[in-house]
CSV table of C-alpha atoms in Angstrom, one decimal:
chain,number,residue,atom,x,y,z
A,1,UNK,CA,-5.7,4.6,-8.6
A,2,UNK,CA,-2.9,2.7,-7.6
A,3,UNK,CA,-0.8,1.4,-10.9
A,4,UNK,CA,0.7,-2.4,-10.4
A,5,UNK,CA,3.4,-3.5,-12.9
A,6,UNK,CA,6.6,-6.5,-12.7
A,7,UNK,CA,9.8,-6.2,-11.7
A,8,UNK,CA,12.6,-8.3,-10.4
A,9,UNK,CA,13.5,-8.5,-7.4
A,10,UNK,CA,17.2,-8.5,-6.1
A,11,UNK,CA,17.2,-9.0,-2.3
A,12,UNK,CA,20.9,-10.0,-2.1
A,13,UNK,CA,22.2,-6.6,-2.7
A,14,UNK,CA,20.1,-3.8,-0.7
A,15,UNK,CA,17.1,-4.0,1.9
A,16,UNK,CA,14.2,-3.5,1.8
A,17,UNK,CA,14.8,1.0,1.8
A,18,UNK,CA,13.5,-0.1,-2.1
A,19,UNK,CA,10.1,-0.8,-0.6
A,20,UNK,CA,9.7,3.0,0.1
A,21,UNK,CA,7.1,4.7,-1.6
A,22,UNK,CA,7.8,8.3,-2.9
A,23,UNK,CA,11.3,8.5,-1.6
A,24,UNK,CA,10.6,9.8,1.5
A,25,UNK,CA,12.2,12.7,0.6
A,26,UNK,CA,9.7,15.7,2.1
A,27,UNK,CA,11.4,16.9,5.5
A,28,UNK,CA,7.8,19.5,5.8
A,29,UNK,CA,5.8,18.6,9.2
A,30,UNK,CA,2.7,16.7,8.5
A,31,UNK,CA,-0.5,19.8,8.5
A,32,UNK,CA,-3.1,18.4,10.9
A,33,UNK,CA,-5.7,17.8,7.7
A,34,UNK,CA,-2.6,14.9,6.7
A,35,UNK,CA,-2.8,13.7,10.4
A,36,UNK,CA,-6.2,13.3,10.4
A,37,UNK,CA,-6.1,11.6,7.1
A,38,UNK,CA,-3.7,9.2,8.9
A,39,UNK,CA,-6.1,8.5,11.5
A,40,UNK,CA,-8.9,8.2,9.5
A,41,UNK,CA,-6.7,5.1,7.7
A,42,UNK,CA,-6.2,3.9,11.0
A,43,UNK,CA,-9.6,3.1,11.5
A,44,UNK,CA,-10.6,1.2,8.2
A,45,UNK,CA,-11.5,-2.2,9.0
A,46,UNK,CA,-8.3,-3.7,7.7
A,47,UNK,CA,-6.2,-1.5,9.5
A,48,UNK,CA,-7.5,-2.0,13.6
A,49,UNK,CA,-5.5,-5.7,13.9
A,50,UNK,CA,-1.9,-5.8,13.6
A,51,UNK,CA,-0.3,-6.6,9.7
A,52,UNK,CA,1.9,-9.1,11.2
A,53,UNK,CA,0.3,-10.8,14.3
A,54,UNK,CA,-3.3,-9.7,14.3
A,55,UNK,CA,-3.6,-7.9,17.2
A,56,UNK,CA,-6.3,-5.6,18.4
A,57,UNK,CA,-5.8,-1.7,18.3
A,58,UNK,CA,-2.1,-1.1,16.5
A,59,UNK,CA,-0.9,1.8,17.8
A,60,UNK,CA,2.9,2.0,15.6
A,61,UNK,CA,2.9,1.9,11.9
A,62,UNK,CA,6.0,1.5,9.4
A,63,UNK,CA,6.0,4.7,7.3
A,64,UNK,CA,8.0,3.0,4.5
A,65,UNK,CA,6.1,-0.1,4.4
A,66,UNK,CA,3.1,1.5,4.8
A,67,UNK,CA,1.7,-1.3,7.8
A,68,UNK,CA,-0.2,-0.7,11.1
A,69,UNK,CA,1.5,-2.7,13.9
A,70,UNK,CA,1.4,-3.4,17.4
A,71,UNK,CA,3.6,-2.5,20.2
A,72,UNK,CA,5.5,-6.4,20.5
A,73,UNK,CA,5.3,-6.1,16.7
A,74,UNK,CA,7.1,-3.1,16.8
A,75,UNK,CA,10.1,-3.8,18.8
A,76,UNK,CA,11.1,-6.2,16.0
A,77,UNK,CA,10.4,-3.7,13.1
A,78,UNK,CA,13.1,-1.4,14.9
A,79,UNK,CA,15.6,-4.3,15.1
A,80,UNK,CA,15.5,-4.3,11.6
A,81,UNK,CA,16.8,-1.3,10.8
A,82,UNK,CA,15.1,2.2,9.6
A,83,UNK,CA,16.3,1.4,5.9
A,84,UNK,CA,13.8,-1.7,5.8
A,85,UNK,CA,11.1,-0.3,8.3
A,86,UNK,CA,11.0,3.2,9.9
A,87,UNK,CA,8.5,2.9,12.9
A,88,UNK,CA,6.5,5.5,14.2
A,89,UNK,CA,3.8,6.1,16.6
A,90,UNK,CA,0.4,7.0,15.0
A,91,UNK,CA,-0.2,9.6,17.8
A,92,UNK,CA,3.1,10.3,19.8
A,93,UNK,CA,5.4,10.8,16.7
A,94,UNK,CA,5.6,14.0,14.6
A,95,UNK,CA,5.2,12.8,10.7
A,96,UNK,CA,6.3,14.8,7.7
A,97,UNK,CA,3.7,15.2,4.7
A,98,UNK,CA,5.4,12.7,2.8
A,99,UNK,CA,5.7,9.8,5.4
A,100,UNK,CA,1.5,10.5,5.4
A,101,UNK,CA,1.3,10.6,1.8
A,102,UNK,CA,3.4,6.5,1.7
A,103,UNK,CA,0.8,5.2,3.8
A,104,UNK,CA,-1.9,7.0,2.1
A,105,UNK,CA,-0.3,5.7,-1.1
A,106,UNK,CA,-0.2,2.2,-0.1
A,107,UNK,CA,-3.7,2.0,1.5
A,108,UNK,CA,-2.8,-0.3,4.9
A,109,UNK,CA,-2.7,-3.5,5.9
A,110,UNK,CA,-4.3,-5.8,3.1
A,111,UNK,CA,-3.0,-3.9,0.7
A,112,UNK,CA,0.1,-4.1,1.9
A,113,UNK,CA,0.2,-8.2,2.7
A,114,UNK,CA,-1.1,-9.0,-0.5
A,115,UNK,CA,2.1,-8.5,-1.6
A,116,UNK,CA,4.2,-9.2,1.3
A,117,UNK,CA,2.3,-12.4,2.1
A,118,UNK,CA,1.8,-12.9,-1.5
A,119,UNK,CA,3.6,-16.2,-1.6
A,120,UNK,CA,3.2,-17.3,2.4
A,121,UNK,CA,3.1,-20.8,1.9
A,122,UNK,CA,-0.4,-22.9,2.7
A,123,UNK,CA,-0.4,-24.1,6.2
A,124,UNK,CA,2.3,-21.5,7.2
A,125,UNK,CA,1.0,-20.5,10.6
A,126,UNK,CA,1.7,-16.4,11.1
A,127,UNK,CA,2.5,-15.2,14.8
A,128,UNK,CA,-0.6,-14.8,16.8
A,129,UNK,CA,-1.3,-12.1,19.4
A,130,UNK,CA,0.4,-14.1,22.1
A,131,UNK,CA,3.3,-15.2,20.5
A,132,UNK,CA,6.8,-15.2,21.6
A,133,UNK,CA,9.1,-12.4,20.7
A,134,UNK,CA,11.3,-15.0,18.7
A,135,UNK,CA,8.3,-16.3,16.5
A,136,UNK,CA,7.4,-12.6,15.8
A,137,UNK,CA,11.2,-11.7,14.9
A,138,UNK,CA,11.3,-14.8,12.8
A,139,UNK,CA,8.0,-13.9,10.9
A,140,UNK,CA,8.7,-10.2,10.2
A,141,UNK,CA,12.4,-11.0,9.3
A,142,UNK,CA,11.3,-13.6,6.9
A,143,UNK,CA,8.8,-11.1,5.3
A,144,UNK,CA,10.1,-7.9,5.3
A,145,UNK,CA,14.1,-8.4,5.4
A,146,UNK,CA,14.5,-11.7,3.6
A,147,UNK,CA,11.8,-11.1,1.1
A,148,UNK,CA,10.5,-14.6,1.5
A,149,UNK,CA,7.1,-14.5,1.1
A,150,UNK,CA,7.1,-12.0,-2.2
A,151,UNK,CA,6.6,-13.2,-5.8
A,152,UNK,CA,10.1,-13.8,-6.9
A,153,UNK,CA,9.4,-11.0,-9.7
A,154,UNK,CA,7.8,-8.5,-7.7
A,155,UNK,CA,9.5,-5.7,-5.7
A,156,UNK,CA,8.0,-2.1,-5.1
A,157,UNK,CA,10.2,0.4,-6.0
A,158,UNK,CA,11.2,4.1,-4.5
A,159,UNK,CA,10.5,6.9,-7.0
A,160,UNK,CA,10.6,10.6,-7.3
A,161,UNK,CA,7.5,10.7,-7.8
A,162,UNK,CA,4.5,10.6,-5.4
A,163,UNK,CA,3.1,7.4,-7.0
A,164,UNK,CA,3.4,3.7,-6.4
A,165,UNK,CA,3.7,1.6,-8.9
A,166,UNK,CA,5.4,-1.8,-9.9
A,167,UNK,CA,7.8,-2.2,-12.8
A,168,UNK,CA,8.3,-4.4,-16.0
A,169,UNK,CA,11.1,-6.6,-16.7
A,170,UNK,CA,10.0,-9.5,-18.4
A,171,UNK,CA,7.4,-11.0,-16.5
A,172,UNK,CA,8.7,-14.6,-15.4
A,173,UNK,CA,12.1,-14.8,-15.9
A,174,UNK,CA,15.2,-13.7,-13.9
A,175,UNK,CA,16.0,-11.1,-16.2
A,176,UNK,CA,19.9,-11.0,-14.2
A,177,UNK,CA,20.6,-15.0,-13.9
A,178,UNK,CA,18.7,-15.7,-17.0
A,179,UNK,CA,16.7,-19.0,-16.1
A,180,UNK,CA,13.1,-18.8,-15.6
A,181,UNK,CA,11.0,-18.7,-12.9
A,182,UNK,CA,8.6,-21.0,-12.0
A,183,UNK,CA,5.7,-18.8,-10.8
A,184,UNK,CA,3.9,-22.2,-10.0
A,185,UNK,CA,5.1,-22.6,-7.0
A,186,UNK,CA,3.9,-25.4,-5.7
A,187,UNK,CA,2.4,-25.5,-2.3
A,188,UNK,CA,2.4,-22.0,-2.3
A,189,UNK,CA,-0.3,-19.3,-3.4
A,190,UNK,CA,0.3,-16.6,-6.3
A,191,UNK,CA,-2.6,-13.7,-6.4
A,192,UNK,CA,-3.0,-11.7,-9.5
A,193,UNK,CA,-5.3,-8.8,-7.5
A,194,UNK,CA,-7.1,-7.4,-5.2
A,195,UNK,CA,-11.3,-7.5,-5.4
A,196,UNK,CA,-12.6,-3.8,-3.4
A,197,UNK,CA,-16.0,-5.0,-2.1
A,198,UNK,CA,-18.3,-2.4,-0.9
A,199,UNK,CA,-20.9,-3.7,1.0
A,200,UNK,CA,-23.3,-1.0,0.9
A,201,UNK,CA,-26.8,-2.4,1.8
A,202,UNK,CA,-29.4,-4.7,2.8
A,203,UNK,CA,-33.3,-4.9,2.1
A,204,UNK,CA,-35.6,-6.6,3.5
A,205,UNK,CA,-33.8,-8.8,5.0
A,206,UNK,CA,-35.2,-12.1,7.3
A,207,UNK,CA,-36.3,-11.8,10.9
A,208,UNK,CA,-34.3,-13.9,13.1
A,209,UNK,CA,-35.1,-12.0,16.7
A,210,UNK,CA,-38.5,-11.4,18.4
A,211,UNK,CA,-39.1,-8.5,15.7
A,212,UNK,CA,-36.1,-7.9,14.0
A,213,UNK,CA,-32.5,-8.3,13.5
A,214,UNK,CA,-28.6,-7.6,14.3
A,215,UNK,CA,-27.2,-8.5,10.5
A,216,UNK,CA,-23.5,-8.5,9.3
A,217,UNK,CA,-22.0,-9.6,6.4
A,218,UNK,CA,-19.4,-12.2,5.6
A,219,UNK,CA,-17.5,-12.4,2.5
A,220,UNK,CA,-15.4,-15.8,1.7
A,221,UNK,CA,-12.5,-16.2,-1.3
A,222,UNK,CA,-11.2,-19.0,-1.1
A,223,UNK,CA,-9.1,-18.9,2.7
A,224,UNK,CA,-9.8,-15.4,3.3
A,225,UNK,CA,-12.9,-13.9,5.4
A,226,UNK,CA,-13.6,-10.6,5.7
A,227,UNK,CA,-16.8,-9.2,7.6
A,228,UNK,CA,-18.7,-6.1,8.0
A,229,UNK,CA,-19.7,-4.3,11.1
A,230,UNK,CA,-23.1,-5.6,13.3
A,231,UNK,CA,-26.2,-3.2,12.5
A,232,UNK,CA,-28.3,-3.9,15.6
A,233,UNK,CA,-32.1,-4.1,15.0
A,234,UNK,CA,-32.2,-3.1,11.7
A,235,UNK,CA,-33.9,-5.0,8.6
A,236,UNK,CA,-32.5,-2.6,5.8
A,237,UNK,CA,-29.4,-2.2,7.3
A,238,UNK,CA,-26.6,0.6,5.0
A,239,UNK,CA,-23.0,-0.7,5.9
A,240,UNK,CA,-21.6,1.2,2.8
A,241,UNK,CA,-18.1,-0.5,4.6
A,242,UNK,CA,-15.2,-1.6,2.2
A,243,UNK,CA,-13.9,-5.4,2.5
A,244,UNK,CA,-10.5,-6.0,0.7
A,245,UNK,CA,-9.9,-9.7,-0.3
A,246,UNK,CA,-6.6,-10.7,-2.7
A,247,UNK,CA,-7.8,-12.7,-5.7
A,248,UNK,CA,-5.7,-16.0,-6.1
A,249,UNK,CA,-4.5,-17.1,-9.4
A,250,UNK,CA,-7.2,-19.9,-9.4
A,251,UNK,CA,-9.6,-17.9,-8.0
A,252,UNK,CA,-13.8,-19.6,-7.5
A,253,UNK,CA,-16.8,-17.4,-6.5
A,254,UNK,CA,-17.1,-14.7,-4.2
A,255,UNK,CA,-19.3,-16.4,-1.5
A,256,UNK,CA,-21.2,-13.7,0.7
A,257,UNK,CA,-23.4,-14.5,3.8
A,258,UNK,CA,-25.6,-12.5,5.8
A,259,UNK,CA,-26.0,-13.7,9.5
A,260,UNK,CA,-28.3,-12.6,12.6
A,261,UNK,CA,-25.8,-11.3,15.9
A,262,UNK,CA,-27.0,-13.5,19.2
A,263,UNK,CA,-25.2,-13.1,22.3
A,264,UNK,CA,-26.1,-15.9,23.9
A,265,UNK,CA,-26.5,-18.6,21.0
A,266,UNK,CA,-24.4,-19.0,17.4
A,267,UNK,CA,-25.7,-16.7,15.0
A,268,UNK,CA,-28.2,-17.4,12.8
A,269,UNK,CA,-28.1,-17.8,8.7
A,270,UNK,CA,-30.4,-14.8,7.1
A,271,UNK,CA,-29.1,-15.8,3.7
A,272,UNK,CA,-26.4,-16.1,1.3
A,273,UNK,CA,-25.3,-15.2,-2.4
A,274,UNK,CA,-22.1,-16.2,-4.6
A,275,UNK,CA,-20.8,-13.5,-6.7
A,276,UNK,CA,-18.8,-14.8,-10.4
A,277,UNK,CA,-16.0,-12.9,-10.4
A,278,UNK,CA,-14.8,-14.0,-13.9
A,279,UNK,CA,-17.1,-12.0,-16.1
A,280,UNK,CA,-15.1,-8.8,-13.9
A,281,UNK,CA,-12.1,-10.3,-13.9
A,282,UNK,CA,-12.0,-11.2,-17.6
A,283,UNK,CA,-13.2,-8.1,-19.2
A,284,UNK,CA,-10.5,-5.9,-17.0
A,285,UNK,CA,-7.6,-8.2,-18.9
A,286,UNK,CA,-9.0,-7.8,-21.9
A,287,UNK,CA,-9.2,-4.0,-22.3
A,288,UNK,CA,-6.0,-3.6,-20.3
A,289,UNK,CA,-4.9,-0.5,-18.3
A,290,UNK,CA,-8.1,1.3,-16.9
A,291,UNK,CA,-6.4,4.5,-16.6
A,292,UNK,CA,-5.8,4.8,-20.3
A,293,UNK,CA,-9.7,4.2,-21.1
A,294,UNK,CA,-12.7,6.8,-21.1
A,295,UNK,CA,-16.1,6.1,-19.1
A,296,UNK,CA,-17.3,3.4,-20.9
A,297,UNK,CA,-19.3,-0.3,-20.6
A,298,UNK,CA,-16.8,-3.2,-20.6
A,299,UNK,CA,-18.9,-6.3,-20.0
A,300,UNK,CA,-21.9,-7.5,-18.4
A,301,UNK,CA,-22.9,-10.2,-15.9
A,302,UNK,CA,-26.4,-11.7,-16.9
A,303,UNK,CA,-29.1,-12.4,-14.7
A,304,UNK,CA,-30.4,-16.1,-14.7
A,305,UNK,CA,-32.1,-19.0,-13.1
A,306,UNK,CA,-28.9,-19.8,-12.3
A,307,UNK,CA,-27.8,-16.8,-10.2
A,308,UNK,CA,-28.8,-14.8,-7.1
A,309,UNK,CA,-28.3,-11.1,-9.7
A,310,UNK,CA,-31.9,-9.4,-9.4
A,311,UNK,CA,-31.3,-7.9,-12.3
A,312,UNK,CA,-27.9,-7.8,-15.3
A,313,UNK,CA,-24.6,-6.5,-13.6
A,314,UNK,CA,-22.3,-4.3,-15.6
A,315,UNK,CA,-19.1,-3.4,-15.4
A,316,UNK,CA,-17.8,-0.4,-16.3
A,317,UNK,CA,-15.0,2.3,-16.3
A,318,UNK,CA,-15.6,5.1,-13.9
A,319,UNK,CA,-12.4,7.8,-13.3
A,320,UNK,CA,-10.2,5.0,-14.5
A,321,UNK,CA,-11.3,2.1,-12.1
A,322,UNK,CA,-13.0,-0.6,-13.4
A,323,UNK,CA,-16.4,-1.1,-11.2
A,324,UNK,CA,-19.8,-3.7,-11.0
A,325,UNK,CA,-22.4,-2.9,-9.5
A,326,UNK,CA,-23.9,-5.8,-8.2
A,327,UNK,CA,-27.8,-6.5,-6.6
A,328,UNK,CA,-27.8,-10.2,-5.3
A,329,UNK,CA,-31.2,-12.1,-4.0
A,330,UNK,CA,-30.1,-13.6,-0.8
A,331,UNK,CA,-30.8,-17.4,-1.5
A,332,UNK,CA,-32.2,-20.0,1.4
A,333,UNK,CA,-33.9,-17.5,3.5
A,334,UNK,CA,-37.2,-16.2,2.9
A,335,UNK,CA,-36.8,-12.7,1.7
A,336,UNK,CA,-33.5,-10.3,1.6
A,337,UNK,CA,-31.2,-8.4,-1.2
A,338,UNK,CA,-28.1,-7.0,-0.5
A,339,UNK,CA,-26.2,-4.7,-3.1
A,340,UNK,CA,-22.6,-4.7,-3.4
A,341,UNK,CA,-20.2,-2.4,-5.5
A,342,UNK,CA,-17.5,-4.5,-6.4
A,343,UNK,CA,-13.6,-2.6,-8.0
A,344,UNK,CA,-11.0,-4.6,-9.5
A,345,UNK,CA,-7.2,-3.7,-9.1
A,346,UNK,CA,-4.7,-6.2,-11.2
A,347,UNK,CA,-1.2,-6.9,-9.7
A,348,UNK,CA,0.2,-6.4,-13.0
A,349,UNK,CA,-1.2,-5.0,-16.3
């Protein structure tokens, strides 16, 4: 499990060769199990649209950064400089073991922009599959060179060792100028993690065809949408597909909906669910670093009238992660559960 911990952040003296994971120190070819590890990340959800302009089918990735990008996308990561982004081709290139084990490490794209993006101010519009090669230059010089978009105390840091992690120095204040920061930032959004959602199943869910249905799922938090994969004619449909979603600072329910595919008209409603996120959320603050913890029970969402749980959802330390299970009643549709298995990973401890 990832470890996340504050740092500060200097960007006026080196570039962004700090964001490295591991050091990049390992000259030994990659073996073909760590390429097809590689590939294997490549084709995670997250991971098959571009980190910087969302488009289709990347085909390049930044080995220190630890992005997927595309081909225009690219051409501006290589202007920058292999100190801030060393580009290589997924399938052309020859890797080393280590370059694999950074991306690994970092676990692609959201992963990534939830802390590159972390403070991409509301309304900012990001370049777009057919943008010009100045508004793409603009937009990955802003995030990866300047540092703009980052939590002014947040840098990742190159190590020694083959872990990432995130570093202490006094949360909040600017530990070299000595004023404090004000995280508040307004107009501006600060996450504090990043909600794993496994979407696992459905049963019984509503016919919306002639005899059955083509379902997917959507999860909403706040701006951010993420969706599973289309399941055609299937009523108890098994995605087990991971969503990633950053979790703001003022962070409201998870909101999931279940929808029929149509070709030909807009998709139809089969149901939809909220998920509370605090009872999660809470209990992981409370009993701090996961890692340091046994197997144990750490709190418990109740079923009510007023909830979609079918029955109490716990959460729990498994292998150092803190996990809920969750089994939700898909509400305003006539029948349908879904099950989700939800893993909570704090931006700083």
């Amino acid at each position: 499990m990832l470890t996340w911990h504050l740092v500060h952040i200097d960007v006026s003296s080196v570039g962004l060769s700090r964001f490295s994971i591991g050091g990049m120190s390992k000259k030994e070819k990659a073996s073909p199990a760590s390429v097809r590890k590689l590939k294997e990340l490549l084709h995670i959800r997250d991971n098959r649209f571009c980190a910087d302009c969302g488009a289709p089918d990347p085909k390049w990735a930044s080995a220190n950064i630890g992005v997927f990008i595309c081909l225009k996308c690219c051409a501006v990561h290589r202007s920058l400089g292999t100190h801030i982004s060393k580009v290589l081709s997924v399938s052309l290139d020859e890797w080393t073991e280590d370059e694999i084990e950074s991306m690994l490490e970092v676990g692609g794209n959201s992963y990534a922009n939830a802390i590159y993006e972390a403070f991409l101010p509301q309304g900012y519009s990001k370049p777009n599959p057919d943008s010009s090669h100045e508004e793409r230059a603009k937009f990955i010089r802003s995030k990866y060179e300047l540092q703009e978009f980052l939590k002014p105390s947040l840098r990742i840091v190159s190590s020694n060792s083959s872990s990432s992690s995130f570093r202490s120095c006094n949360p909040g204040k600017d530990s070299e100028s000595g004023f404090d920061l004000d995280l508040s930032q307004a107009g501006m959004v600060e996450f504090i993690g990043i909600l794993k959602a496994k979407v696992i199943k459905g049963t019984n869910l509503a016919i919306r065809d002639m005899l059955s249905s083509d379902p997917y799922v959507v999860l909403t938090l706040g701006k951010q949408v993420a969706q599973t994969t289309i399941i055609k004619s299937n009523l108890n449909p098994v995605w087990n597909e991971e969503l990633k979603l950053a979790v703001p600072k003022k962070y409201g329910p998870l909101k999931l909906h279940v929808f029929d595919h149509d070709m030909l008209s807009k998709d139809d409603l089969m149901g939809e669910a909220e998920v509370d996120l605090q009872p999660m959320i809470t209990a992981a603050m409370a009993f701090g670093d996961p890692d340091l913890l046994a197997d144990m029970q750490i709190g418990k969402w109740l079923q009510s009238n007023d909830n979609a749980l079918t029955k109490d959802s716990t959460i729990n330390i498994v292998d150092g992660k803190v996990k809920q299970e969750v089994s939700l009643k898909l509400q305003n549709v006539e029948s349908g559960e879904i099950e989700l298995e939800l893993e909570w990973i704090p931006l700083s401890q």
